[in-house]
Amino acid sequence: MALFDTTIDARSGHARALTYETAHGSFQTPMFMPVGTSATVKGITPDQLHALGAQVVLANTYHLSMRPGAKLVAEAGGIHKFMNYSGPMLTDSGGFQVFSLADTVKLDDDGLTFRSIYDGAKIRWTPEENMHIQELIGADIAMQLDQCAPYPATKQFVARAVDLSANWAKRCLDAHKRPDQTLFGIVQGGMHLDLRLESIARLRAIEDESVNAGGRRFGGFGIGGYSVGEDHEVMFETLGEVARALPEDRPRYLMGVGNPTTLVRAVGEGVDMFDCVLPTRTARMGTAFSSTGRMNLRNAKYAHDFTPLDHECTCSTCQNFTRAYLRHLVKQNEMLGAILLSVHNLHFLIDLMRRAREAVLNDSYDQFLQNWMASEAAQDY
Ligand SMILES: [Zn+2]
């Protein structure tokens, strides 16, 4: 397979199983990507990531560009060498963090001006500068700079974000040159199907123009602007049509979603990739995913419970430690508690997507979805 080629291994209803080729090996979908914000999935070593079956690890351009700086990452030989992770990696553009973290962000047609949360330094990002930073960091997949509209927002505001994001998509695609890295375009449009379809039409026109001029095409497509505070049912009113309006022959990545039931349903609508800080962030707060729903390890009922965290789980935490011990670690704020729960929670989502892929390969995804929706876990997510 050539670099950034997609093979459709199987389909089951709208669900797909893909294999995608990168310079750091191939990955298979459906799949969940652990988030390594500052070039580390908090508390988890690269060996553990491999053992968990993580296929792509995400890193944040906003944070890395400020600490330690994209040039330092490049000096180390790129993000893979810097953090010693040998598998495929993806960087977001950091645009989402600019809007969510900065007190004052100035948006104009040409880019973003904001202050660093680290030292207050004034920073200017144009689409071209953002591509340059992501090329320095050197993940396998870069994301275009875009504007994610908040929810709720007026339709006029969302339409303007679609227009701006499309203009920046073109500038990112024109500026992006690194041959061992691909660029994903991002669909915006909030909860408005017509704006979503317009966003997709713009992206397709941009890449047609680029390809006709001898340039590159997008390696895949992010679906942004969901999971921004709306009810999940609101997202599912449009998600399926949006996913299936994207080109068949490339991955569709629903950004920032980590709820297990949402993942299973979104795969059924034709989505292939997911990322979220949820499994590791909730682990650090003492909460575990499980086959029976959420478990808060601070709960007194686990104090004398010497059984595994989740009887159905095959992760190393569940094979080796009891609920009583994990509760003790969480209560004492021991770092091992956060680590062991992070291992378990990441395993939960990675394994859920591995089983989803199996169901697609067996052409039984509908059954898999029905079984999940009838499960005890689905009642709690
Ligand atoms: Zn487990």
Coordinates of N, CA and C in Angstrom, one line a residue, residues 10 46 70 136 143 152 157-158 257 292 295 302 309:
A10 N -14.1 -4.1 5.0 CA -15.4 -4.6 5.1 C -16.4 -3.5 5.4
P46 N 5.0 4.6 26.6 CA 4.8 4.1 25.3 C 4.6 2.5 25.2
A70 N 7.7 23.9 19.2 CA 7.8 23.0 18.0 C 9.2 22.8 17.5
L136 N 6.7 20.9 11.9 CA 7.9 20.8 12.8 C 7.7 19.7 13.8
M143 N -4.0 18.3 11.3 CA -5.4 18.8 11.1 C -5.4 20.2 10.7
P152 N -25.0 26.9 22.4 CA -25.7 27.3 21.1 C -25.1 28.5 20.5
F157 N -23.8 32.9 12.8 CA -22.4 32.8 13.4 C -21.8 31.5 12.9
V158 N -22.6 30.4 12.9 CA -22.1 29.1 12.4 C -21.8 29.1 10.9
V257 N -14.9 13.0 21.0 CA -16.0 12.2 21.6 C -15.5 10.9 22.2
T292 N -20.7 -2.7 33.5 CA -22.0 -2.4 34.2 C -22.2 -0.9 34.4
M295 N -18.1 3.5 37.5 CA -17.8 3.1 38.9 C -17.0 4.2 39.5
Y302 N -16.9 -0.3 48.0 CA -15.7 -1.0 47.5 C -14.6 -1.3 48.5
L309 N -11.8 -5.1 39.3 CA -12.6 -3.9 38.9 C -13.8 -4.3 38.0

